[in-house]
Coordinates of C-alpha atoms in Angstrom, one line a residue:
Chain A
X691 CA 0.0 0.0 0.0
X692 CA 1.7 3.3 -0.9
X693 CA 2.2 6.1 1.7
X694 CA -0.2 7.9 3.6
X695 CA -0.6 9.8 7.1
X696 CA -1.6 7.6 9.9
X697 CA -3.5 10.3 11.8
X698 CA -5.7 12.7 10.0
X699 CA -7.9 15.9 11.9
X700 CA -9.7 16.0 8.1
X701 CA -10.1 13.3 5.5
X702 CA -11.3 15.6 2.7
X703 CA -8.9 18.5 1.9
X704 CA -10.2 21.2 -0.7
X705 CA -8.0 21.3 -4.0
X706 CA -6.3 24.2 -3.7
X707 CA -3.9 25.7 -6.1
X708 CA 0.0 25.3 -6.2
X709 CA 1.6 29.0 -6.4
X710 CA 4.8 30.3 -6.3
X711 CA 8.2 28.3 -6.6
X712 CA 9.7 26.4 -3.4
X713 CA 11.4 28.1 -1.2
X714 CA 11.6 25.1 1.1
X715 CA 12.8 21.9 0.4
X716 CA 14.3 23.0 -2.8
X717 CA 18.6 22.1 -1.6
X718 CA 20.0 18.3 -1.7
X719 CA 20.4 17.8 2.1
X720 CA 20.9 14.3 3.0
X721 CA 22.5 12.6 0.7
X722 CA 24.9 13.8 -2.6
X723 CA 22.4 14.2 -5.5
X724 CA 19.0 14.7 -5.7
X725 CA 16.2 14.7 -8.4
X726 CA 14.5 18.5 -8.8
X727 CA 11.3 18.8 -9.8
X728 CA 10.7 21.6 -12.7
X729 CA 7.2 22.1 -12.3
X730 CA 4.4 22.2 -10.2
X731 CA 1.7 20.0 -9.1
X732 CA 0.3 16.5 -7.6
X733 CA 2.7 13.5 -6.8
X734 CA 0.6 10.9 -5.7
X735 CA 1.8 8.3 -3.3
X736 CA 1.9 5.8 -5.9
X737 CA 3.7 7.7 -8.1
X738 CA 6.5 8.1 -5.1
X739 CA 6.4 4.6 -4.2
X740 CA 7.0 3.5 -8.0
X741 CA 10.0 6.1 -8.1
X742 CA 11.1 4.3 -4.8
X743 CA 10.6 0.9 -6.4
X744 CA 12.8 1.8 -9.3
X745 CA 15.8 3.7 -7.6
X746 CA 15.7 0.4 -5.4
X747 CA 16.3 -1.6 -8.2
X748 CA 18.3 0.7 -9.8
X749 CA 20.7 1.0 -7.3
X750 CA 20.5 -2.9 -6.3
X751 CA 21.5 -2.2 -2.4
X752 CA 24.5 -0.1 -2.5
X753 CA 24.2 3.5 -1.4
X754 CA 21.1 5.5 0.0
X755 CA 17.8 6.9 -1.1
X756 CA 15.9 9.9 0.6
X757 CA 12.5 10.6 -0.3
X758 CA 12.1 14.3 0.4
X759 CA 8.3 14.5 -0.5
X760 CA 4.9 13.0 1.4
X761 CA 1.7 13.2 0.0
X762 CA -0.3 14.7 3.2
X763 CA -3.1 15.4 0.7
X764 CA -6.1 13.5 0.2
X765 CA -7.8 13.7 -3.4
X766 CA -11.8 13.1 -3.6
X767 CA -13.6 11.7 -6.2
X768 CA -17.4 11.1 -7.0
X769 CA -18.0 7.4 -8.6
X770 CA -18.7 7.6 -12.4
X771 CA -22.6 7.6 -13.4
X772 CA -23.6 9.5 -9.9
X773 CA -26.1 12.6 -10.1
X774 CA -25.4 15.9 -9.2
X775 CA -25.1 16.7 -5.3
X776 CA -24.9 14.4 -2.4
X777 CA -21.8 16.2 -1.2
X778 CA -18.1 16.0 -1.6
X779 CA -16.6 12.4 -2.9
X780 CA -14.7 10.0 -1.0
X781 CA -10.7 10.2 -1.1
X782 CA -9.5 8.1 -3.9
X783 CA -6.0 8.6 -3.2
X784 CA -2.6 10.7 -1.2
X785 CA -0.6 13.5 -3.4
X786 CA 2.1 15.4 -2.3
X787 CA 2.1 19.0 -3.4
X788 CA 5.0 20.2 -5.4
X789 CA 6.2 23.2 -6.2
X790 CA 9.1 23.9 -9.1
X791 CA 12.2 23.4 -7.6
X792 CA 11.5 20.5 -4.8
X793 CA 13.7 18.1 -4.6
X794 CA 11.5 14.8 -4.9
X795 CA 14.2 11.8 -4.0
X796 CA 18.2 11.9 -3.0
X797 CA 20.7 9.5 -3.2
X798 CA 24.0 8.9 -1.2
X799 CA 26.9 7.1 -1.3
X800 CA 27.1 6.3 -4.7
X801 CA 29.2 7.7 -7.5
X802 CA 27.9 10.1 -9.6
X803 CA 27.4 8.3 -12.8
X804 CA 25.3 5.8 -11.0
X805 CA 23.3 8.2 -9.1
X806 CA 22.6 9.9 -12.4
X807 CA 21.5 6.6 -13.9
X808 CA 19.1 6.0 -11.2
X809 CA 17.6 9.3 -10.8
X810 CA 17.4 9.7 -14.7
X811 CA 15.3 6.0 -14.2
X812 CA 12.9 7.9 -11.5
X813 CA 12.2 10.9 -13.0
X814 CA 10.5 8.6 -15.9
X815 CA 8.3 7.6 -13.0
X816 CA 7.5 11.4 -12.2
X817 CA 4.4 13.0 -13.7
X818 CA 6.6 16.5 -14.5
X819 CA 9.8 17.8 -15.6
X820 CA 12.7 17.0 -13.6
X821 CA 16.5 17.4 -13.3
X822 CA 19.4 16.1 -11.6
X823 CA 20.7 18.2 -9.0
X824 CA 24.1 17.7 -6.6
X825 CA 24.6 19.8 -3.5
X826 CA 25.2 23.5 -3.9
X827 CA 28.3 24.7 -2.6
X828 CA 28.7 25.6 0.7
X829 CA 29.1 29.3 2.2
X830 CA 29.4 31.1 5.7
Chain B
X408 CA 44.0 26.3 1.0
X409 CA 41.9 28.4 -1.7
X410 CA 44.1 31.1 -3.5
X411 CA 43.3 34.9 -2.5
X412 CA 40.5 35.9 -5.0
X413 CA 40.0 39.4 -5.9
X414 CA 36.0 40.3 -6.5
X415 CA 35.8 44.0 -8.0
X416 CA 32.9 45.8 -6.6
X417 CA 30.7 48.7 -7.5
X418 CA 29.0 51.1 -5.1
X419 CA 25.2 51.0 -5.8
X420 CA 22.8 53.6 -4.6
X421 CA 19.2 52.0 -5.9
X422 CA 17.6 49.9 -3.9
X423 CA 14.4 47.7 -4.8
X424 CA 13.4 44.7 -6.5
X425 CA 13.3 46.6 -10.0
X426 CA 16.8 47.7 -9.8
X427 CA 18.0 44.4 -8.6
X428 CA 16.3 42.4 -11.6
X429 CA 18.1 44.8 -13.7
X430 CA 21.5 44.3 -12.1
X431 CA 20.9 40.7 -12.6
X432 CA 19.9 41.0 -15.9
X433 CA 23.1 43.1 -16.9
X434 CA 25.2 39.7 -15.3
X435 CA 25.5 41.1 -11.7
X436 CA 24.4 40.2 -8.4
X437 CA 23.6 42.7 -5.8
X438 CA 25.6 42.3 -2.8
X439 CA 26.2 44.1 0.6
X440 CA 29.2 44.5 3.0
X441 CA 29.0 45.3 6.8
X442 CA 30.8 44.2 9.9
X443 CA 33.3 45.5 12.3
X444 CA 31.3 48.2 13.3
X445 CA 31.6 50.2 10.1
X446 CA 28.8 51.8 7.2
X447 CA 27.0 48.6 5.8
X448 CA 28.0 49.5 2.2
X449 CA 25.1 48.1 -0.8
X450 CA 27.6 46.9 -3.4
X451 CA 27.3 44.8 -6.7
X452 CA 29.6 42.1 -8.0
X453 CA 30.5 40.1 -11.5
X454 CA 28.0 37.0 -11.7
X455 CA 30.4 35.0 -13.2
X456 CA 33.0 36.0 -10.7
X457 CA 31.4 35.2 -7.5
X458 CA 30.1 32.1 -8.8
X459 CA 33.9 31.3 -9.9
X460 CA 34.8 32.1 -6.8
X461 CA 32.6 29.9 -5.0
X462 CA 32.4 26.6 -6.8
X463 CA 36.2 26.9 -6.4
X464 CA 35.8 27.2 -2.7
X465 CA 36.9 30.4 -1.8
X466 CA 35.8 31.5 1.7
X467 CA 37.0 34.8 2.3
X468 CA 37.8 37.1 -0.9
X469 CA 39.5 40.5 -1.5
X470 CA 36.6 42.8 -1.8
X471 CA 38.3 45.9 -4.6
X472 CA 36.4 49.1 -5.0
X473 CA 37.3 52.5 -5.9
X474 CA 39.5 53.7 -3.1
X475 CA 40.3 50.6 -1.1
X476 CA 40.9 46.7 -1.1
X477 CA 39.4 45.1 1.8
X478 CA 39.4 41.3 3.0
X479 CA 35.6 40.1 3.8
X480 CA 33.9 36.5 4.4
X481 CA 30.9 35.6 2.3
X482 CA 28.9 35.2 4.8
X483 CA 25.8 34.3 2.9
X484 CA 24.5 33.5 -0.4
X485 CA 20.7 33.7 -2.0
X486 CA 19.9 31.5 -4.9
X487 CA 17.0 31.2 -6.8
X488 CA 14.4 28.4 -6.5
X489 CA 15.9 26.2 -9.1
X490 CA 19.9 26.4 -7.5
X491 CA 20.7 28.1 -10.6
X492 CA 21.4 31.5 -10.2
X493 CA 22.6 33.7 -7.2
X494 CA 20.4 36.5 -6.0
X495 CA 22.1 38.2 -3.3
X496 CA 25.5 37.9 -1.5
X497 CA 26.3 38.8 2.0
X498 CA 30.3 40.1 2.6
X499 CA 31.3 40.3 6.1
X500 CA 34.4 42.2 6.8
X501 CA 37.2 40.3 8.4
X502 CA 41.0 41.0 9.2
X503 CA 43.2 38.8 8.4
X504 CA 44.9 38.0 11.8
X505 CA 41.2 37.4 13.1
X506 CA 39.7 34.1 13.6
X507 CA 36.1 33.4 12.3
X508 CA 33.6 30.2 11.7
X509 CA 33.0 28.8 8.4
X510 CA 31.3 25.8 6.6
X511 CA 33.5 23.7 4.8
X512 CA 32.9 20.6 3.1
X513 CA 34.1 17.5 4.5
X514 CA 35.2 15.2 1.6
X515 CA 35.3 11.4 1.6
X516 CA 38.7 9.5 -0.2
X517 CA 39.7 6.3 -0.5
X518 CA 37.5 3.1 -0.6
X519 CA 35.4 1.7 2.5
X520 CA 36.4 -2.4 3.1
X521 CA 32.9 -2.2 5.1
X522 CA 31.3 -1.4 1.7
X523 CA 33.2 -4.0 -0.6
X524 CA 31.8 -6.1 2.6
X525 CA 28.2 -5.0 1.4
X526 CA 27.4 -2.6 3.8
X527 CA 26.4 1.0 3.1
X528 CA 28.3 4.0 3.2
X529 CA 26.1 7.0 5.0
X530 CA 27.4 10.4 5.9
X531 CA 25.3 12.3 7.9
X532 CA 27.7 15.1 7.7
X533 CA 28.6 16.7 4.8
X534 CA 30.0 20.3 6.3
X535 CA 31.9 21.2 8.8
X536 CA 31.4 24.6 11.3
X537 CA 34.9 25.3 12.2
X538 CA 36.8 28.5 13.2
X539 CA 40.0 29.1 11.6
X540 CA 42.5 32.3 10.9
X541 CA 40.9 34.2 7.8
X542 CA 43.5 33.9 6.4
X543 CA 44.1 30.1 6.6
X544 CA 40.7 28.4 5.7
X545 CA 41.0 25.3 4.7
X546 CA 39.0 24.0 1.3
X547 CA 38.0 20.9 3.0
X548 CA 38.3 18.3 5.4
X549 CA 39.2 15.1 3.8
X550 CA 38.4 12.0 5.4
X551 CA 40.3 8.8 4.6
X552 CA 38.2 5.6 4.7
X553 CA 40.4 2.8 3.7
X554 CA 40.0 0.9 7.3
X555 CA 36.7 1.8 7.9
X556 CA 34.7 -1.8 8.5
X557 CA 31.4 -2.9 8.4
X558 CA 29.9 -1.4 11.9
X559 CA 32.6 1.0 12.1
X560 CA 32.4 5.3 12.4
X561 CA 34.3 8.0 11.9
X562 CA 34.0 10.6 14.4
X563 CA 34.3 14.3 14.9
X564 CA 36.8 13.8 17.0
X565 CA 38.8 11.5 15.1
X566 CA 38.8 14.3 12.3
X567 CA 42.4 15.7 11.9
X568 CA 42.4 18.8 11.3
X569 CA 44.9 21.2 9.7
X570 CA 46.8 23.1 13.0
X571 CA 44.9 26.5 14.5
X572 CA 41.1 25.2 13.1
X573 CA 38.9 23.6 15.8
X574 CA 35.8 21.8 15.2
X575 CA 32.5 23.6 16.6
X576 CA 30.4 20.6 16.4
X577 CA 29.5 17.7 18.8
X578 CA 33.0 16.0 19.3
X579 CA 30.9 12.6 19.2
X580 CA 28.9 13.5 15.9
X581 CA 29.2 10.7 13.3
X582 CA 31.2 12.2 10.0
X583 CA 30.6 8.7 7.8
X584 CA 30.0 5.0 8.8
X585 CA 29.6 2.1 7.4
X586 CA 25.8 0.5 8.1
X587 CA 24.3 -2.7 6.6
X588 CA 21.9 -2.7 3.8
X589 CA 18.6 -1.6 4.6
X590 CA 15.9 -4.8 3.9
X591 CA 14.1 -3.5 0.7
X592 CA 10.8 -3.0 2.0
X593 CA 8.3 -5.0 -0.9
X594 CA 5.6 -3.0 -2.4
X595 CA 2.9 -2.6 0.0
X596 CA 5.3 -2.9 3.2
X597 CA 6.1 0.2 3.8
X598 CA 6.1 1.3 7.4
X599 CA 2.6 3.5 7.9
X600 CA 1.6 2.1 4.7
X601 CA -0.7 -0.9 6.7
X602 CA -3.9 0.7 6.8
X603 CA -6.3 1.2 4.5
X604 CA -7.3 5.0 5.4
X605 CA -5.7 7.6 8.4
X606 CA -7.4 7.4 11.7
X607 CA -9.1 10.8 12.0
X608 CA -8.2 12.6 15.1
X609 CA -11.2 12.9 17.7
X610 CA -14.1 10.5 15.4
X611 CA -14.0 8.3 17.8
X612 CA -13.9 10.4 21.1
X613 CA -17.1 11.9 19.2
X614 CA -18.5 8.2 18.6
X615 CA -18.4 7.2 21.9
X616 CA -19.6 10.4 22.9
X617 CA -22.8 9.6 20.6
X618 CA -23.3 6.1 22.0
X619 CA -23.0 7.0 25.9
X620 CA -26.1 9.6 25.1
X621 CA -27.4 7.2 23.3

């Protein structure tokens, strides 16, 4: 079963709209490379746990993959052939909100050719634009 | 140790977003210089020379303006969203017999028998606060790994570091260590993944709450 919170204080969420760039959560912080996402919008938790599945493989044990993103939202839907009204749908599934620049998985301890190789894998998984990303230099 | 880099500077008296965009747009990046107690100066450096300048790993630079040549820290850096660009750069003055804290990378060499013993290599530490002469800043520390087994960490404190720099974080801290592989969890077993919807917080205080008036 792919991710999802354990405790809730809503089940529904309202849709919402993804603004602005990240500001957050947009540097490689864990590991040495990460996967940047380009654009904005819904990740859903099966879409994370198929990018997990295939940097798992990818990678076949060595080194270590950080998922940066959770889906905390829940996305209603109303069963097909249903009349108008009768209230807000049921959640059909978990998305993480993105916004351009997040960076969606990281990977440590591996070189950099094979940590390219495996991202590259994932962000064929990923329903936007992405790009490989190592850590920025460090100031201060 | 990074090689001195000189950063040419201009004075600029606009302020704003507008005239920032513009300075960006003309290959600049609007900067500012304060510290020790003197006029906090807005200034405005090459894009292509700061950025030279720090992927090279200089620390402290050689600030050049029209009268004077002064020795300052960049103390901070603004990037855009993407990691692509630098927005904004923060000089701090510094002299060059004082001693100040910097970030420096800690770099891994050599080749982990822990890891050709299939373990993992993790490093939850990837920079270093330190305080060092300004004038003696190392690039990076470099951590050698050839006898690092299977179980085994390096420390803080077993860091050796170039004389005059001391370390400013947890002496016990692990730097890199050698873990074994992590079981790949199978689709479907991922921990919090068990149930089939959240528990929402306070239903069932209110349930019960129905019943008992029941």
């Amino acid at each position: 079963m792919p991710l999802m919170p354990k405790r809730v204080k809503f089940r529904k969420t309202q849709r919402g709209k993804v603004r602005g760039n990240a500001l957050r959560g947009n540097t490689v912080s864990h590991g040495d490379f990460g996967l940047q996402s380009l654009e904005g919008g819904w990740l859903s938790a099966e879409a994370i746990e198929a990018g997990r599945i295939t940097a798992t493989h990818s990678v076949r044990g060595e080194g270590r993959l950080y998922i940066r993103v959770f889906p905390h939202k829940s996305v209603t839907s109303i069963p097909a052939e249903t009349r108008m009204g009768k209230g807000k749908g049921e959640p059909e599934f978990w998305a993480a909100v993105i916004k351009p620049g997040m960076i969606l998985y990281e990977i440590g301890g591996l070189p950099e050719a094979a940590a390219r190789d495996a991202l590259a894998r994932v962000a064929y998984k990923m329903p936007f634009r992405c790009r490989f990303v190592a850590r920025r230099p460090t100031v201060g | 140790m990074a090689e001195s880099v000189v950063l040419t500077t201009e004075k600029r008296d606009t302020r704003g977003t507008r005239t920032a965009r513009k300075l960006r747009a003309a290959g600049r990046v609007p900067g500012v210089v304060y510290g020790h107690k003197e006029e906090t100066v807005s200034v405005s450096v090459g894009a292509d020379d700061l950025l030279s300048a720090v992927r090279h790993g200089a620390r402290v630079v050689d600030l050049q303006s029209e009268n004077d040549l002064q020795k300052a820290q960049i103390a901070e850096l603004q990037w855009d969203h993407l990691g692509i660009e630098v927005l904004h750069v923060d000089f701090r003055r510094v002299a060059a017999d004082e001693r100040i804290h910097v970030t420096i990378p800690v770099e891994i060499k050599g080749i982990a028998p822990g890891v050709s013993a299939g373990g993992v290599l993790d490093q939850p530490i990837h920079t270093l606060a330190i305080e060092c002469l300004a004038v003696n800043v190392p690039d990076s520390i470099r951590v050698n790994i050839n006898e690092l087994q299977l179980g085994s960490a390096i420390h803080v404190r077993d860091l050796q570091l170039p004389p005059d720099v001391t370390a400013l974080v947890d002496p016990d801290a692990i730097v890199v260590h050698v873990t074994s592989p992590q079981a790949e969890p199978e689709a479907g077993a991922i921990p919090g993944g068990e149930q089939a919807e959240p528990e929402v917080i306070g239903r069932k205080a209110a349930v019960e709450e129905g019943e008992e008036e029941k």
